[in-house]
């Protein structure tokens, strides 16, 4: 060691804290739900999906009140009228005119001009071949789709989650029997189930609700069972069992909070499938009976006028596509936010 340098008290100078740059770091732990919201907010697709779901839900309940028409109101003389929207008509957009193809060429027709008092008549999405306002019927049909989404979530949570957790927790013979029953139910196509329910019950919303409730929870039960098989031998579960906790408190207080994120994601992905199932059943003619409307039945009815009045099919198709896309985008964002493998270290 070099001792040639003599250090005295005068060799050091106390500078205090003035002029010293310090960095303060806050290491306080943030709540998990706040972290999830921030992760979802960083995903532009999930934000778009959430906003669109809120907007569509609002229009589904407020839209029929805005038009001034009833969903089953048939207005004589208003058959097959093109969309007409206030203010936009002044710039040549949605002014009620449509181009019809005839044997001699194309003909521009505006039925509002030939209608008595037509200057004060507005159909924002036009009317169908029976003179019913499509704006009102489209948003009434959206209510049915949102109702089906709610039924799918309730069936997943009440039936699928409970069935899968019980099967995975007890295992052995109980698990074997429950899984064989599940395979039998899954082996019956949903179309057959709906057809049988329509034979027993009247065609309508009740039969479709029961069909989705009977078959829509199978995917959720499998996810819940797999998660339960993975976690039921964990240390905290064994500790709770050692302290005398009963089976159901262990399932719902110890295991469920640790698999809730996976079940939530699965529920979100099951919603588009349920909406599509209802739309498919309505399209093939075994869905909501007239004069009630769903997005699927509107697409089925207006598909017949696609070549002559294409505007009739556009609103239900766009709302249906946006609803399906929004739920999928939101589910993707929740999966990214709740996936433990994607958390920052």
Short mmCIF file of C-alpha atoms in Angstrom, two decimals:
data_model
loop_
_atom_site.label_atom_id
_atom_site.label_comp_id
_atom_site.label_asym_id
_atom_site.label_seq_id
_atom_site.Cartn_x
_atom_site.Cartn_y
_atom_site.Cartn_z
CA UNK A 1 0.00 0.00 0.00
CA UNK A 2 1.26 3.44 -0.94
CA UNK A 3 1.59 5.52 2.23
CA UNK A 4 3.36 8.43 0.50
CA UNK A 5 0.14 10.46 0.36
CA UNK A 6 -0.62 12.16 3.64
CA UNK A 7 -4.36 12.68 4.22
CA UNK A 8 -5.41 15.26 6.73
CA UNK A 9 -8.78 16.70 7.71
CA UNK A 10 -8.21 19.58 5.29
CA UNK A 11 -8.00 17.09 2.40
CA UNK A 12 -11.76 16.47 2.59
CA UNK A 13 -14.52 18.98 2.12
CA UNK A 14 -18.14 18.49 3.21
CA UNK A 15 -20.45 19.67 0.41
CA UNK A 16 -23.77 18.86 2.09
CA UNK A 17 -26.85 18.07 0.01
CA UNK A 18 -27.00 21.27 -2.05
CA UNK A 19 -26.44 20.65 -5.75
CA UNK A 20 -26.43 16.89 -5.38
CA UNK A 21 -28.61 15.05 -7.90
CA UNK A 22 -30.62 12.32 -6.24
CA UNK A 23 -33.05 9.83 -7.75
CA UNK A 24 -36.00 8.71 -5.70
CA UNK A 25 -37.50 5.36 -6.56
CA UNK A 26 -40.83 4.12 -5.33
CA UNK A 27 -40.86 0.39 -4.88
CA UNK A 28 -44.35 0.21 -3.39
CA UNK A 29 -46.33 -2.73 -4.67
CA UNK A 30 -49.27 -1.95 -6.94
CA UNK A 31 -52.58 -3.75 -6.67
CA UNK A 32 -52.98 -6.60 -9.13
CA UNK A 33 -56.14 -5.20 -10.68
CA UNK A 34 -54.35 -1.90 -11.36
CA UNK A 35 -51.54 -3.76 -13.09
CA UNK A 36 -54.09 -5.63 -15.19
CA UNK A 37 -55.87 -2.41 -16.21
CA UNK A 38 -52.56 -0.82 -17.24
CA UNK A 39 -51.63 -3.87 -19.30
CA UNK A 40 -55.00 -3.92 -21.01
CA UNK A 41 -54.81 -0.16 -21.64
CA UNK A 42 -51.45 -0.60 -23.39
CA UNK A 43 -53.09 -2.99 -25.85
CA UNK A 44 -54.76 -0.78 -28.46
CA UNK A 45 -56.81 -3.66 -29.82
CA UNK A 46 -58.36 -4.46 -26.44
CA UNK A 47 -59.12 -0.77 -25.82
CA UNK A 48 -60.86 -0.57 -29.18
CA UNK A 49 -62.81 -3.74 -28.41
CA UNK A 50 -63.90 -2.47 -25.00
CA UNK A 51 -65.01 0.90 -26.38
CA UNK A 52 -66.97 -0.76 -29.19
CA UNK A 53 -68.70 -3.15 -26.77
CA UNK A 54 -69.77 -0.20 -24.60
CA UNK A 55 -70.99 1.72 -27.66
CA UNK A 56 -72.90 -1.24 -29.13
CA UNK A 57 -74.43 -2.03 -25.73
CA UNK A 58 -75.56 1.59 -25.36
CA UNK A 59 -77.08 1.65 -28.84
CA UNK A 60 -78.81 -1.69 -28.24
CA UNK A 61 -80.80 -0.14 -25.41
CA UNK A 62 -81.06 3.47 -26.59
CA UNK A 63 -81.28 2.94 -30.35
CA UNK A 64 -84.90 1.71 -30.51
CA UNK A 65 -85.94 4.74 -28.44
CA UNK A 66 -84.22 7.16 -30.79
CA UNK A 67 -85.91 6.11 -34.03
CA UNK A 68 -89.54 6.64 -33.03
CA UNK A 69 -90.61 3.32 -34.57
CA UNK A 70 -91.49 -0.05 -33.08
CA UNK A 71 -89.47 -3.09 -34.10
CA UNK A 72 -92.58 -4.90 -35.42
CA UNK A 73 -94.34 -1.86 -36.89
CA UNK A 74 -95.25 -2.37 -40.55
CA UNK A 75 -95.85 0.98 -42.22
CA UNK A 76 -97.86 0.88 -45.41
CA UNK A 77 -96.12 2.70 -48.25
CA UNK A 78 -92.68 2.57 -46.58
CA UNK A 79 -91.61 -0.75 -48.09
CA UNK A 80 -87.99 -1.07 -49.26
CA UNK A 81 -86.98 2.53 -48.62
CA UNK A 82 -83.29 3.42 -48.76
CA UNK A 83 -81.49 4.99 -45.77
CA UNK A 84 -82.09 8.66 -45.14
CA UNK A 85 -80.20 10.53 -42.41
CA UNK A 86 -80.70 14.18 -41.40
CA UNK A 87 -77.86 16.61 -42.21
CA UNK A 88 -76.02 14.01 -44.30
CA UNK A 89 -78.74 14.21 -46.93
CA UNK A 90 -77.82 17.85 -47.56
CA UNK A 91 -74.35 16.82 -48.81
CA UNK A 92 -75.72 14.04 -51.00
CA UNK A 93 -75.10 11.16 -48.60
CA UNK A 94 -77.93 8.90 -47.41
CA UNK A 95 -80.57 11.10 -48.96
CA UNK A 96 -83.00 8.23 -49.56
CA UNK A 97 -82.12 7.62 -53.19
CA UNK A 98 -81.04 4.24 -54.55
CA UNK A 99 -80.00 2.91 -57.93
CA UNK A 100 -82.12 0.09 -59.32
CA UNK A 101 -81.05 -2.10 -62.20
CA UNK A 102 -83.67 -2.60 -64.88
CA UNK A 103 -83.75 -4.30 -68.26
CA UNK A 104 -83.05 -0.96 -69.96
CA UNK A 105 -80.29 0.19 -67.63
CA UNK A 106 -80.01 1.83 -64.22
CA UNK A 107 -82.72 3.94 -62.62
CA UNK A 108 -82.26 6.29 -59.64
CA UNK A 109 -85.30 6.22 -57.37
CA UNK A 110 -86.12 8.19 -54.22
CA UNK A 111 -89.34 6.93 -52.61
CA UNK A 112 -89.31 9.71 -50.04
CA UNK A 113 -90.09 12.25 -52.77
CA UNK A 114 -93.23 10.38 -53.89
CA UNK A 115 -94.43 9.73 -50.34
CA UNK A 116 -97.04 12.00 -48.84
CA UNK A 117 -95.27 14.01 -46.13
CA UNK A 118 -92.02 12.34 -47.08
CA UNK A 119 -89.95 15.45 -46.32
CA UNK A 120 -90.32 14.69 -42.60
CA UNK A 121 -89.78 10.92 -42.82
CA UNK A 122 -86.40 9.46 -41.95
CA UNK A 123 -85.27 5.84 -41.81
CA UNK A 124 -81.60 5.90 -40.85
CA UNK A 125 -80.93 2.32 -41.99
CA UNK A 126 -83.84 2.16 -44.44
CA UNK A 127 -86.78 -0.24 -44.27
CA UNK A 128 -87.29 -3.87 -45.19
CA UNK A 129 -89.74 -5.34 -47.70
CA UNK A 130 -92.56 -5.14 -45.12
CA UNK A 131 -91.98 -1.47 -44.27
CA UNK A 132 -90.32 -2.07 -40.88
CA UNK A 133 -87.60 0.32 -39.73
CA UNK A 134 -84.22 -1.44 -39.96
CA UNK A 135 -82.52 0.89 -37.48
CA UNK A 136 -84.91 -0.22 -34.73
CA UNK A 137 -84.81 -3.88 -35.73
CA UNK A 138 -81.02 -3.95 -35.92
CA UNK A 139 -80.55 -2.67 -32.39
CA UNK A 140 -83.35 -4.88 -31.07
CA UNK A 141 -81.53 -7.80 -32.64
CA UNK A 142 -78.33 -6.68 -30.94
CA UNK A 143 -80.13 -7.00 -27.60
CA UNK A 144 -80.67 -10.69 -28.35
CA UNK A 145 -76.98 -11.17 -29.14
CA UNK A 146 -75.93 -9.44 -25.91
CA UNK A 147 -78.42 -11.56 -24.00
CA UNK A 148 -76.89 -14.69 -25.53
CA UNK A 149 -73.45 -13.43 -24.47
CA UNK A 150 -74.70 -13.02 -20.89
CA UNK A 151 -76.20 -16.52 -20.94
CA UNK A 152 -72.87 -17.95 -22.14
CA UNK A 153 -70.95 -16.29 -19.30
CA UNK A 154 -73.45 -17.42 -16.65
CA UNK A 155 -73.42 -20.99 -17.98
CA UNK A 156 -69.62 -20.99 -17.98
CA UNK A 157 -69.37 -19.72 -14.42
CA UNK A 158 -72.22 -21.60 -12.76
CA UNK A 159 -72.02 -24.91 -14.62
CA UNK A 160 -68.68 -25.25 -16.38
CA UNK A 161 -66.43 -23.90 -13.65
CA UNK A 162 -68.14 -25.84 -10.85
CA UNK A 163 -68.30 -29.09 -12.83
CA UNK A 164 -64.64 -28.94 -13.82
CA UNK A 165 -63.38 -28.00 -10.36
CA UNK A 166 -65.34 -30.78 -8.65
CA UNK A 167 -64.19 -33.34 -11.20
CA UNK A 168 -60.53 -32.35 -10.91
CA UNK A 169 -60.52 -32.00 -7.13
CA UNK A 170 -61.97 -35.40 -6.24
CA UNK A 171 -60.37 -37.34 -9.10
CA UNK A 172 -60.50 -41.12 -9.21
CA UNK A 173 -63.86 -42.73 -9.91
CA UNK A 174 -65.74 -39.45 -9.52
CA UNK A 175 -63.57 -37.82 -12.18
CA UNK A 176 -63.94 -40.82 -14.52
CA UNK A 177 -67.74 -40.84 -14.31
CA UNK A 178 -68.06 -37.07 -14.71
CA UNK A 179 -65.75 -37.03 -17.73
CA UNK A 180 -67.66 -39.84 -19.44
CA UNK A 181 -70.88 -37.88 -18.97
CA UNK A 182 -69.13 -34.83 -20.40
CA UNK A 183 -68.01 -36.77 -23.46
CA UNK A 184 -71.57 -37.96 -24.08
CA UNK A 185 -72.92 -34.40 -23.90
CA UNK A 186 -70.11 -33.10 -26.11
CA UNK A 187 -70.77 -35.84 -28.65
CA UNK A 188 -74.27 -34.52 -29.37
CA UNK A 189 -74.16 -31.64 -31.90
CA UNK A 190 -75.69 -28.37 -30.77
CA UNK A 191 -77.98 -28.36 -33.81
CA UNK A 192 -79.50 -31.67 -32.69
CA UNK A 193 -79.99 -30.35 -29.15
CA UNK A 194 -81.76 -27.23 -30.43
CA UNK A 195 -83.94 -29.28 -32.78
CA UNK A 196 -85.03 -31.56 -29.94
CA UNK A 197 -85.77 -28.57 -27.71
CA UNK A 198 -87.85 -26.97 -30.45
CA UNK A 199 -89.86 -30.19 -30.76
CA UNK A 200 -90.49 -30.21 -27.02
CA UNK A 201 -90.80 -26.45 -26.56
CA UNK A 202 -91.93 -23.71 -28.90
CA UNK A 203 -89.30 -22.14 -31.19
CA UNK A 204 -87.96 -19.06 -29.52
CA UNK A 205 -85.47 -17.54 -27.17
CA UNK A 206 -86.08 -20.10 -24.42
CA UNK A 207 -85.06 -23.08 -26.56
CA UNK A 208 -81.89 -21.32 -27.77
CA UNK A 209 -81.04 -20.29 -24.20
CA UNK A 210 -81.38 -23.86 -22.97
CA UNK A 211 -79.32 -25.19 -25.89
CA UNK A 212 -76.43 -22.84 -25.13
CA UNK A 213 -76.71 -23.48 -21.40
CA UNK A 214 -76.63 -27.26 -21.96
CA UNK A 215 -73.61 -27.39 -24.28
CA UNK A 216 -71.74 -24.08 -24.03
CA UNK A 217 -69.94 -24.77 -20.74
CA UNK A 218 -67.93 -27.83 -21.84
CA UNK A 219 -64.78 -25.90 -22.76
CA UNK A 220 -64.81 -24.03 -19.47
CA UNK A 221 -65.16 -27.26 -17.46
CA UNK A 222 -62.09 -28.74 -19.13
CA UNK A 223 -59.98 -25.68 -18.36
CA UNK A 224 -61.18 -25.66 -14.73
CA UNK A 225 -60.47 -29.40 -14.36
CA UNK A 226 -56.96 -29.11 -15.79
CA UNK A 227 -56.15 -26.18 -13.51
CA UNK A 228 -57.53 -28.01 -10.47
CA UNK A 229 -55.47 -31.13 -11.22
CA UNK A 230 -52.38 -28.92 -11.40
CA UNK A 231 -52.94 -26.99 -8.17
CA UNK A 232 -54.78 -29.34 -5.81
CA UNK A 233 -51.51 -30.81 -4.50
CA UNK A 234 -49.90 -27.42 -3.90
CA UNK A 235 -48.44 -26.55 -0.52
CA UNK A 236 -51.08 -23.97 0.38
CA UNK A 237 -53.86 -26.45 -0.45
CA UNK A 238 -52.23 -29.14 1.71
CA UNK A 239 -51.81 -26.58 4.50
CA UNK A 240 -55.47 -25.61 4.34
CA UNK A 241 -56.51 -29.27 4.36
CA UNK A 242 -54.23 -29.93 7.36
CA UNK A 243 -55.86 -27.06 9.26
CA UNK A 244 -59.26 -28.70 8.78
CA UNK A 245 -60.68 -26.77 5.82
CA UNK A 246 -63.53 -28.49 3.97
CA UNK A 247 -63.49 -29.40 0.29
CA UNK A 248 -65.62 -26.57 -1.13
CA UNK A 249 -63.90 -23.80 0.89
CA UNK A 250 -60.57 -25.14 -0.41
CA UNK A 251 -61.84 -25.11 -4.00
CA UNK A 252 -63.37 -21.62 -3.89
CA UNK A 253 -61.07 -19.83 -1.44
CA UNK A 254 -57.68 -21.41 -2.13
CA UNK A 255 -57.69 -22.66 -5.72
CA UNK A 256 -60.21 -20.45 -7.52
CA UNK A 257 -58.36 -17.13 -6.95
CA UNK A 258 -55.27 -18.66 -8.58
CA UNK A 259 -57.11 -19.86 -11.69
CA UNK A 260 -59.64 -17.05 -11.99
CA UNK A 261 -57.65 -15.26 -14.70
CA UNK A 262 -57.65 -18.34 -16.94
CA UNK A 263 -61.37 -18.85 -16.42
CA UNK A 264 -62.08 -15.19 -17.17
CA UNK A 265 -60.17 -15.41 -20.44
CA UNK A 266 -62.00 -18.61 -21.38
CA UNK A 267 -65.35 -16.94 -20.66
CA UNK A 268 -64.50 -14.01 -22.91
CA UNK A 269 -63.55 -16.33 -25.76
CA UNK A 270 -66.78 -18.33 -25.33
CA UNK A 271 -68.96 -15.25 -25.90
CA UNK A 272 -68.26 -14.92 -29.67
CA UNK A 273 -68.90 -18.64 -30.10
CA UNK A 274 -72.28 -18.36 -28.39
CA UNK A 275 -73.25 -15.30 -30.46
CA UNK A 276 -72.21 -17.07 -33.65
CA UNK A 277 -74.20 -20.18 -32.67
CA UNK A 278 -77.37 -18.12 -32.20
CA UNK A 279 -76.80 -16.31 -35.50
CA UNK A 280 -76.23 -19.60 -37.33
CA UNK A 281 -79.40 -21.14 -35.90
CA UNK A 282 -81.38 -18.04 -36.86
CA UNK A 283 -79.88 -18.08 -40.36
CA UNK A 284 -80.97 -21.68 -40.99
CA UNK A 285 -84.48 -20.84 -39.79
CA UNK A 286 -84.71 -22.33 -36.29
CA UNK A 287 -83.91 -19.24 -34.28
CA UNK A 288 -85.98 -16.34 -32.98
CA UNK A 289 -89.48 -16.42 -34.52
CA UNK A 290 -90.94 -13.38 -36.24
CA UNK A 291 -91.72 -10.59 -35.57
CA UNK A 292 -88.86 -10.70 -33.03
CA UNK A 293 -85.47 -10.11 -34.57
CA UNK A 294 -81.89 -11.12 -33.91
CA UNK A 295 -78.83 -10.23 -35.94
CA UNK A 296 -78.84 -13.72 -37.44
CA UNK A 297 -82.52 -13.60 -38.41
CA UNK A 298 -82.09 -10.12 -39.91
CA UNK A 299 -79.19 -11.34 -42.02
CA UNK A 300 -81.26 -14.35 -43.10
CA UNK A 301 -84.31 -12.24 -44.01
CA UNK A 302 -82.44 -9.49 -45.84
CA UNK A 303 -80.12 -11.87 -47.67
CA UNK A 304 -82.99 -12.50 -50.08
CA UNK A 305 -82.90 -8.84 -51.14
CA UNK A 306 -79.12 -8.67 -51.53
CA UNK A 307 -79.14 -8.20 -55.29
CA UNK A 308 -81.96 -5.64 -55.33
CA UNK A 309 -81.67 -3.72 -52.05
CA UNK A 310 -78.21 -4.45 -50.67
CA UNK A 311 -78.50 -1.77 -47.97
CA UNK A 312 -80.89 -4.02 -46.00
CA UNK A 313 -78.20 -6.53 -45.09
CA UNK A 314 -75.36 -4.09 -44.41
CA UNK A 315 -76.37 -2.80 -40.90
CA UNK A 316 -76.89 -6.21 -39.21
CA UNK A 317 -73.75 -7.61 -40.84
CA UNK A 318 -71.61 -4.67 -39.70
CA UNK A 319 -72.96 -4.74 -36.13
CA UNK A 320 -72.53 -8.51 -35.95
CA UNK A 321 -68.95 -8.34 -37.28
CA UNK A 322 -68.00 -5.49 -34.92
CA UNK A 323 -69.49 -7.30 -31.94
CA UNK A 324 -67.62 -10.52 -32.70
CA UNK A 325 -64.37 -8.65 -33.38
CA UNK A 326 -64.65 -6.53 -30.23
CA UNK A 327 -65.12 -9.50 -27.91
CA UNK A 328 -62.19 -11.31 -29.53
CA UNK A 329 -59.91 -8.27 -29.25
CA UNK A 330 -60.87 -7.72 -25.61
CA UNK A 331 -60.26 -11.41 -24.84
CA UNK A 332 -56.82 -11.21 -26.47
CA UNK A 333 -55.97 -8.15 -24.38
CA UNK A 334 -57.08 -9.85 -21.16
CA UNK A 335 -55.06 -12.94 -22.02
CA UNK A 336 -51.93 -10.86 -22.56
CA UNK A 337 -52.56 -8.89 -19.36
CA UNK A 338 -53.21 -11.90 -17.15
CA UNK A 339 -50.66 -14.32 -18.60
CA UNK A 340 -47.93 -14.76 -15.93
CA UNK A 341 -45.30 -15.54 -18.56
CA UNK A 342 -45.63 -12.04 -19.99
CA UNK A 343 -45.11 -10.14 -16.76
CA UNK A 344 -42.12 -7.82 -16.65
CA UNK A 345 -39.35 -8.71 -14.24
#
